[in-house]
PDB file of C-alpha atoms in Angstrom:
ATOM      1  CA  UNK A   1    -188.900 -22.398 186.414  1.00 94.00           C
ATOM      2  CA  UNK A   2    -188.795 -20.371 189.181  1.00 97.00           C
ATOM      3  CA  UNK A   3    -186.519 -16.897 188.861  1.00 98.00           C
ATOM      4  CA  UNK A   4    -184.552 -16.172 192.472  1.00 98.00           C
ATOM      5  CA  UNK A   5    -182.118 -13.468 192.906  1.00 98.00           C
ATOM      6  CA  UNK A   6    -179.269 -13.904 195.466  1.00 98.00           C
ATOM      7  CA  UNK A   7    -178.141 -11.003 197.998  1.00 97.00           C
ATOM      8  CA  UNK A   8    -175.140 -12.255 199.690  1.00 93.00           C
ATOM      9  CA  UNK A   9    -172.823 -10.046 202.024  1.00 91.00           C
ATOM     10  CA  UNK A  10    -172.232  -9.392 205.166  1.00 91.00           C
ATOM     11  CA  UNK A  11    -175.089  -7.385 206.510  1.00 95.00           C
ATOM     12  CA  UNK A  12    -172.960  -5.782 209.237  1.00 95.00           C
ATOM     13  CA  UNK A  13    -175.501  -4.236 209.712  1.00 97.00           C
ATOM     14  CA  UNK A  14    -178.026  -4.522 206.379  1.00 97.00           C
ATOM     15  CA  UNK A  15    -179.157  -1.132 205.172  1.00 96.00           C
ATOM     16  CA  UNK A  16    -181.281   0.515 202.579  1.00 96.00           C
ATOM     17  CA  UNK A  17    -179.094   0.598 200.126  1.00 94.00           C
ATOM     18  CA  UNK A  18    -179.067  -3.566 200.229  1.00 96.00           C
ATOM     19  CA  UNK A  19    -182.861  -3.093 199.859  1.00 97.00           C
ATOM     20  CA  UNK A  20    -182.596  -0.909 197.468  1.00 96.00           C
ATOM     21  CA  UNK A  21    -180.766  -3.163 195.115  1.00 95.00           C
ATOM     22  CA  UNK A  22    -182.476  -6.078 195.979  1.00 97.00           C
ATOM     23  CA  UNK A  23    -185.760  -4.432 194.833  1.00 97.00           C
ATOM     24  CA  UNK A  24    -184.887  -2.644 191.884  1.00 96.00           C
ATOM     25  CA  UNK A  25    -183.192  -6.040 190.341  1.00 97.00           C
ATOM     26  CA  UNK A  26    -186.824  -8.299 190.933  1.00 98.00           C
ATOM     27  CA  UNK A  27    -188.730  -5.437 189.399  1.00 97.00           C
ATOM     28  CA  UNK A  28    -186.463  -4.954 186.667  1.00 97.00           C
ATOM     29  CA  UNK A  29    -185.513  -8.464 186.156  1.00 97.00           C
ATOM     30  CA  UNK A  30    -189.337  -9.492 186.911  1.00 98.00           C
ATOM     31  CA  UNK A  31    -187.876 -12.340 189.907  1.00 98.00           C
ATOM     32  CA  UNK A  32    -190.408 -14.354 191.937  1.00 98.00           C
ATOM     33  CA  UNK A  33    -187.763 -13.674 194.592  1.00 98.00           C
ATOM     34  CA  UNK A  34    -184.636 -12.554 195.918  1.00 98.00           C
ATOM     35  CA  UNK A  35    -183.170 -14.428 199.070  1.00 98.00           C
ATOM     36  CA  UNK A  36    -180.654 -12.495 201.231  1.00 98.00           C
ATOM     37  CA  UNK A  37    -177.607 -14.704 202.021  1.00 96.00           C
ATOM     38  CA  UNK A  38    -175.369 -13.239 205.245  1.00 94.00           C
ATOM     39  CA  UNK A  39    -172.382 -14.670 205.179  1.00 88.00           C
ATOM     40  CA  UNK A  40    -170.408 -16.127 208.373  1.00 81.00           C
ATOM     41  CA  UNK A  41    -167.040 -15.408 206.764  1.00 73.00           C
ATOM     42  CA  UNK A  42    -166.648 -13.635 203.516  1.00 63.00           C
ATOM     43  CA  UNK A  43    -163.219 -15.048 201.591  1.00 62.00           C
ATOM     44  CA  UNK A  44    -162.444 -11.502 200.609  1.00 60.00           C
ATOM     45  CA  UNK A  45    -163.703  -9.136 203.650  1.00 60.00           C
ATOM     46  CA  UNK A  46    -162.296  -8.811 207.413  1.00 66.00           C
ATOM     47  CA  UNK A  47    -164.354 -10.910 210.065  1.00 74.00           C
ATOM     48  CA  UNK A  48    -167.840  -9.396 210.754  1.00 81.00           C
ATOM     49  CA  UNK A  49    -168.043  -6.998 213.542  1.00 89.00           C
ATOM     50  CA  UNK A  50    -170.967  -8.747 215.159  1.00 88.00           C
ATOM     51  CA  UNK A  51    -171.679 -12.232 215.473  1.00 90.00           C
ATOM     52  CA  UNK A  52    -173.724 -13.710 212.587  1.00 91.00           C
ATOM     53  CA  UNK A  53    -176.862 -14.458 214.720  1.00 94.00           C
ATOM     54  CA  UNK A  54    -177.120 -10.888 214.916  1.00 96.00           C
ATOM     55  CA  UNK A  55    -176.772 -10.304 211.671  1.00 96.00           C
ATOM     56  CA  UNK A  56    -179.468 -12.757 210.611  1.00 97.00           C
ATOM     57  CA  UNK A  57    -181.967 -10.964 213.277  1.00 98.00           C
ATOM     58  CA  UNK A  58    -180.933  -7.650 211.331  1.00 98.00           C
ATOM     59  CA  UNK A  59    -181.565  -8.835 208.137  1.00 98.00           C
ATOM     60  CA  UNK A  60    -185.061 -10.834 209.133  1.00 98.00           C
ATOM     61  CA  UNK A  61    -186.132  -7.011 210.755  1.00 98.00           C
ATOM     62  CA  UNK A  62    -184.970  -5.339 207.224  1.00 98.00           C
ATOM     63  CA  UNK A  63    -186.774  -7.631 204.956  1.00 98.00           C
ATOM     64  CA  UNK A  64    -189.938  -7.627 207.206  1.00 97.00           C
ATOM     65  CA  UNK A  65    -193.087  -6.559 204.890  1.00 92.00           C
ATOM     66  CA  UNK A  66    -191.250  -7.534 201.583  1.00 97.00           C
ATOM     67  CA  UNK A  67    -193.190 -10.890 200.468  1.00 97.00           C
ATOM     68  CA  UNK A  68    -190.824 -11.116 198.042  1.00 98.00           C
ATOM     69  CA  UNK A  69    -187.995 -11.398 200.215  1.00 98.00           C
ATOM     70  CA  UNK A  70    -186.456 -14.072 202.559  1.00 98.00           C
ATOM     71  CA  UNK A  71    -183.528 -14.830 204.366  1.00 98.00           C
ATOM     72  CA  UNK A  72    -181.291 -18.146 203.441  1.00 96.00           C
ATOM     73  CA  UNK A  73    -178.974 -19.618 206.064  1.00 94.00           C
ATOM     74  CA  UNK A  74    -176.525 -21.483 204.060  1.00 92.00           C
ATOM     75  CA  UNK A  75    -173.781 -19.822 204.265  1.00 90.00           C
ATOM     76  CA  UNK A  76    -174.489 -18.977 208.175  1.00 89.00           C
ATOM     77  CA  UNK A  77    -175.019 -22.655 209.229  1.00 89.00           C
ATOM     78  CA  UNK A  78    -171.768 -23.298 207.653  1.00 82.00           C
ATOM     79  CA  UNK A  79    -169.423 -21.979 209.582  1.00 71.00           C
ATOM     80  CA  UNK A  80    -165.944 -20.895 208.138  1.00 70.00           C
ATOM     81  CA  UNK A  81    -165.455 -19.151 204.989  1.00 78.00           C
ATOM     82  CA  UNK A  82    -168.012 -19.473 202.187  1.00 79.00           C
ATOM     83  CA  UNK A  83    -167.577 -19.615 198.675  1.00 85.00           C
ATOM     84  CA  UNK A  84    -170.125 -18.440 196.179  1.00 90.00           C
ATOM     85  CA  UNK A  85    -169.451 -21.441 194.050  1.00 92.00           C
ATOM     86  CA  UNK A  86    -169.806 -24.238 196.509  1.00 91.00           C
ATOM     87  CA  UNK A  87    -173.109 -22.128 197.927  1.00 93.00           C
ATOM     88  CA  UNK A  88    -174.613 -22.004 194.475  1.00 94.00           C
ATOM     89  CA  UNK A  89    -173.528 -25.619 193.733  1.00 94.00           C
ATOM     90  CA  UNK A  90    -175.826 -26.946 196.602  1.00 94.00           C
ATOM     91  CA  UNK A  91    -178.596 -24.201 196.348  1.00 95.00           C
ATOM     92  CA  UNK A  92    -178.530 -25.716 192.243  1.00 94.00           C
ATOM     93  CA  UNK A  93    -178.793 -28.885 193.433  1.00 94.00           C
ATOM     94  CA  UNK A  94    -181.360 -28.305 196.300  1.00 95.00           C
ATOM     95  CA  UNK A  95    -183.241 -26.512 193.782  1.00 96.00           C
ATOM     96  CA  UNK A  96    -183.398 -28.037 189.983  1.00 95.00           C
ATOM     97  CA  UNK A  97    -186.334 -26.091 189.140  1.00 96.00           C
ATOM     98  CA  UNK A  98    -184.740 -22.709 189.915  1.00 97.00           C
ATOM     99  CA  UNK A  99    -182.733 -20.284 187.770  1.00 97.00           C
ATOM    100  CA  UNK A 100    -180.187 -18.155 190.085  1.00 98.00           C
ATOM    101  CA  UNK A 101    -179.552 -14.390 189.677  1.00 98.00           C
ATOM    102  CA  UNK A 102    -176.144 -13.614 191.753  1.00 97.00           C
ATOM    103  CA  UNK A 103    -176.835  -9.696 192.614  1.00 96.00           C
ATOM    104  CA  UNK A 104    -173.242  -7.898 193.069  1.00 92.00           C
ATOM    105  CA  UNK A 105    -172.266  -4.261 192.920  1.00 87.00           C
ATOM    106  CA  UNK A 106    -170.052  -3.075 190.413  1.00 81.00           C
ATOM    107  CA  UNK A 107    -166.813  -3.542 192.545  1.00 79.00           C
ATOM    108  CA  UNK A 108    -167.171  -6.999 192.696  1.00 85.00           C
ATOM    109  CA  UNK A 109    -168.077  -6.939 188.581  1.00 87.00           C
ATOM    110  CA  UNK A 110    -164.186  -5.830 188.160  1.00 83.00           C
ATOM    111  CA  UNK A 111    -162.936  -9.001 191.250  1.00 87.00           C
ATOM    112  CA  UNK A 112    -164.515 -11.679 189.208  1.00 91.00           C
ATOM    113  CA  UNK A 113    -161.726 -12.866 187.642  1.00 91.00           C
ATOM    114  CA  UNK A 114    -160.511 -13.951 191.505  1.00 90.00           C
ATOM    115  CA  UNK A 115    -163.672 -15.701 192.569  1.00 91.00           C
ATOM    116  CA  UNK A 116    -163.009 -19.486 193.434  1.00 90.00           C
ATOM    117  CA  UNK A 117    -163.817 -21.535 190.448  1.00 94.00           C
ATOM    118  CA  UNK A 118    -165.309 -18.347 188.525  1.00 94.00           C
ATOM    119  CA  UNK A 119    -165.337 -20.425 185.007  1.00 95.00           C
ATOM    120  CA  UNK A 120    -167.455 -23.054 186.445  1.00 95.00           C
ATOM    121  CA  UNK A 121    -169.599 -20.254 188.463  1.00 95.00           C
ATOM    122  CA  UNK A 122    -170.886 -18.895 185.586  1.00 95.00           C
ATOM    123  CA  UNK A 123    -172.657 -22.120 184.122  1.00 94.00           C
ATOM    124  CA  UNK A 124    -174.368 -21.480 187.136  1.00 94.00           C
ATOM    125  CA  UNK A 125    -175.768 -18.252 188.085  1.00 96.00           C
ATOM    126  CA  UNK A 126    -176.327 -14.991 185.928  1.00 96.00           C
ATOM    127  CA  UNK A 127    -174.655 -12.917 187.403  1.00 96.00           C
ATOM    128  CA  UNK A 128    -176.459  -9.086 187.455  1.00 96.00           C
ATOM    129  CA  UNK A 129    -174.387  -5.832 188.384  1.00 93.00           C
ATOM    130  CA  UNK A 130    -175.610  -3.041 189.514  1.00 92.00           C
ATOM    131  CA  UNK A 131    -174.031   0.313 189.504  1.00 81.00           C
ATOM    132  CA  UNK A 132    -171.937   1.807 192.457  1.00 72.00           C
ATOM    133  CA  UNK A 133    -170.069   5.533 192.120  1.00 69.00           C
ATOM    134  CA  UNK A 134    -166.852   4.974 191.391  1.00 68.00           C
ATOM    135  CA  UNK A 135    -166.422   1.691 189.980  1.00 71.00           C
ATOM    136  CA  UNK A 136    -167.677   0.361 185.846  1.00 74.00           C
ATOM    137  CA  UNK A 137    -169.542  -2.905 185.130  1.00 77.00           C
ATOM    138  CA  UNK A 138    -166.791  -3.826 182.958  1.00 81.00           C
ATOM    139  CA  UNK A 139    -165.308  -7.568 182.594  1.00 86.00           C
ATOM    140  CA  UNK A 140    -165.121 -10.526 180.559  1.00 88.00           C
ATOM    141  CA  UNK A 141    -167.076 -12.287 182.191  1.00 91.00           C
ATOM    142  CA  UNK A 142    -171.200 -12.805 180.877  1.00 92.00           C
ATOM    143  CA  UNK A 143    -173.018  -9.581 183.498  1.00 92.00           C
ATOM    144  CA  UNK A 144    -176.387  -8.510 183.175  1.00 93.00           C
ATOM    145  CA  UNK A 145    -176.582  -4.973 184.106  1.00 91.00           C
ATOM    146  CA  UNK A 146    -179.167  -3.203 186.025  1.00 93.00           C
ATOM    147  CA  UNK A 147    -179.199   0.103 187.146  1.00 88.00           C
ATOM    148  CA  UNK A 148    -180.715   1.411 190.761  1.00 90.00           C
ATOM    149  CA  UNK A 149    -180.509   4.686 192.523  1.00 89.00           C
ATOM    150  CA  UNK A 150    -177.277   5.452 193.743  1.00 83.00           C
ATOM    151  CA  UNK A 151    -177.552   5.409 197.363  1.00 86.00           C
ATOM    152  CA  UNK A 152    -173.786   6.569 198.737  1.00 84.00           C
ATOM    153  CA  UNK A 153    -174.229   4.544 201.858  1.00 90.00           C
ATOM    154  CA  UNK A 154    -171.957   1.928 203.750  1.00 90.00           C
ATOM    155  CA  UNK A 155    -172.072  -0.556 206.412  1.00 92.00           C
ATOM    156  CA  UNK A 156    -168.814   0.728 207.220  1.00 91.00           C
ATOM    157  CA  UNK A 157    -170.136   4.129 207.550  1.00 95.00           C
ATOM    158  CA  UNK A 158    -173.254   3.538 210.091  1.00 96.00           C
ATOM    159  CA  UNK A 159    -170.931   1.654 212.211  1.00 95.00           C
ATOM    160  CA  UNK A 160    -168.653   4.519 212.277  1.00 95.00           C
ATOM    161  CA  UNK A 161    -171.875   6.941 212.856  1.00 95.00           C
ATOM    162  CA  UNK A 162    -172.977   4.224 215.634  1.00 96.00           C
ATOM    163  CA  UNK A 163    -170.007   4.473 216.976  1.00 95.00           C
ATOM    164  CA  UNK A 164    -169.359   8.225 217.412  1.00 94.00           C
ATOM    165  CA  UNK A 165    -173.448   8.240 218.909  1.00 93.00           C
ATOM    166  CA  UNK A 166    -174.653   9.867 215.470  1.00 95.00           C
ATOM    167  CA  UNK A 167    -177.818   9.557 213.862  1.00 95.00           C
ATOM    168  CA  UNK A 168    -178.452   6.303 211.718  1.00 96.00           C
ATOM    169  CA  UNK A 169    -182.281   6.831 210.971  1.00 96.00           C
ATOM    170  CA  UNK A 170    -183.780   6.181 207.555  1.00 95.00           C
ATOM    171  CA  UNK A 171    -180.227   4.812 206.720  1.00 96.00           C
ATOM    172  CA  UNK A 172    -181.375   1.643 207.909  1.00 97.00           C
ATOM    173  CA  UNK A 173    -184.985   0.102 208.629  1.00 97.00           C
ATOM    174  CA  UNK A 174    -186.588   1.262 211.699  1.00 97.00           C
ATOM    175  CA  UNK A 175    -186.248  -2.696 212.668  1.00 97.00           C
ATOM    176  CA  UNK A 176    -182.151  -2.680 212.101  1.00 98.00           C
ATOM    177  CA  UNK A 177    -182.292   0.689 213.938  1.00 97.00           C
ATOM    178  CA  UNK A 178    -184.427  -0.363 217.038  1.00 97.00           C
ATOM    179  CA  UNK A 179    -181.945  -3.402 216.911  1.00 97.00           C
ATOM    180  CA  UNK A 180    -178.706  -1.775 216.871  1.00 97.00           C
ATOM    181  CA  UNK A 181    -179.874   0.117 219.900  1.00 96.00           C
ATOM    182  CA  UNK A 182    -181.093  -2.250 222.155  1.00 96.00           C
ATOM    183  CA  UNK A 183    -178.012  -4.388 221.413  1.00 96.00           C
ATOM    184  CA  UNK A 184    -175.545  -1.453 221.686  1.00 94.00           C
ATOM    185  CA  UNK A 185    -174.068  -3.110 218.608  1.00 95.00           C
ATOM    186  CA  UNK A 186    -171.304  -1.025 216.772  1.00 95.00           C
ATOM    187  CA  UNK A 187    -170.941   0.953 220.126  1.00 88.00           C
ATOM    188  CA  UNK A 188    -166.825   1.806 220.759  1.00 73.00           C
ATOM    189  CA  UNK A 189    -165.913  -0.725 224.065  1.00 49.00           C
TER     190      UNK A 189
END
């Protein structure tokens, strides 16, 4: 039985702190790997900022030299808004020999109880919380908990510093950073 933890979000634009997590959950939860999932259209977020093939070029450039990282599609090739149950329902299927590890942070611990078919969500995935300032792992539904350094860093916050031409280095990989640059992504038009 292979062991995979799932990343999904946005990635608008992926930064250290999504690393961060990623990597202290497979060390602590001893995965064979996690797979980042960018999603086209999150049900419960505003419409990316930048089109989802740059998103999945950001991502590729953050995971780069992590073997135990990859990138997964699904949700991408999709189109549309994506559900974490119907994603996990084909990834299950796709994959019999895998057991899933759905990585959130602790504000989406407390929105479980809105998530699309939650009750049949849980048969599953495990889901596995990690900490974020401000917000407690606490619901009734079955969470692992794993705590990671507290990084106090947003995606919505380095596209505000792209924005206003400040500094985004080591808040991002060098790749996502190079990227954002030669794009002029997050720049105000």
């Amino acid at each position: 039985m292979r062991h995979i933890g799932i990343l999904g979000g946005t990635f608008d634009p992926p930064h250290i702190g999504h690393l961060i997590i990623a990597e202290g959950v497979r060390g602590a939860l001893d995965l064979d790997e996690v797979w980042f999932m960018p999603s086209y259209e999150p049900p419960h977020k505003h419409k990316a900022f930048v089109d989802s093939s740059d998103r999945v070029e950001m991502v590729e450039r953050a995971i780069a030299g992590n073997s135990y990282f990859s990138i997964h599609t699904i949700e991408v090739n999709r189109l549309g808004k994506s559900y974490t149950f119907d994603t996990m329902k084909l990834l299950h299927d796709e994959n019999p020999d895998a057991h899933f590890y759905f990585i959130i942070g602790a504000d989406m611990v407390e929105y479980l109880p809105h998530w699309k078919d939650i009750d049949e969500l849980v048969k599953l995935v495990t889901f596995v919380g990690v900490n974020r300032k401000g917000y407690e792992l606490q619901t009734d539904y079955p969470v692992m908990e794993v705590e990671v350094p507290l990084i106090e860093l947003s995606s919505t916050e380095i596209r505000q510093r792209t924005s206003d031409h400040q500094p985004v280095k080591y808040m991002v990989p060098s790749g996502v950073e190079t990227y954002i640059k030669e794009n002029h992504l997050y720049e105000e038009g």
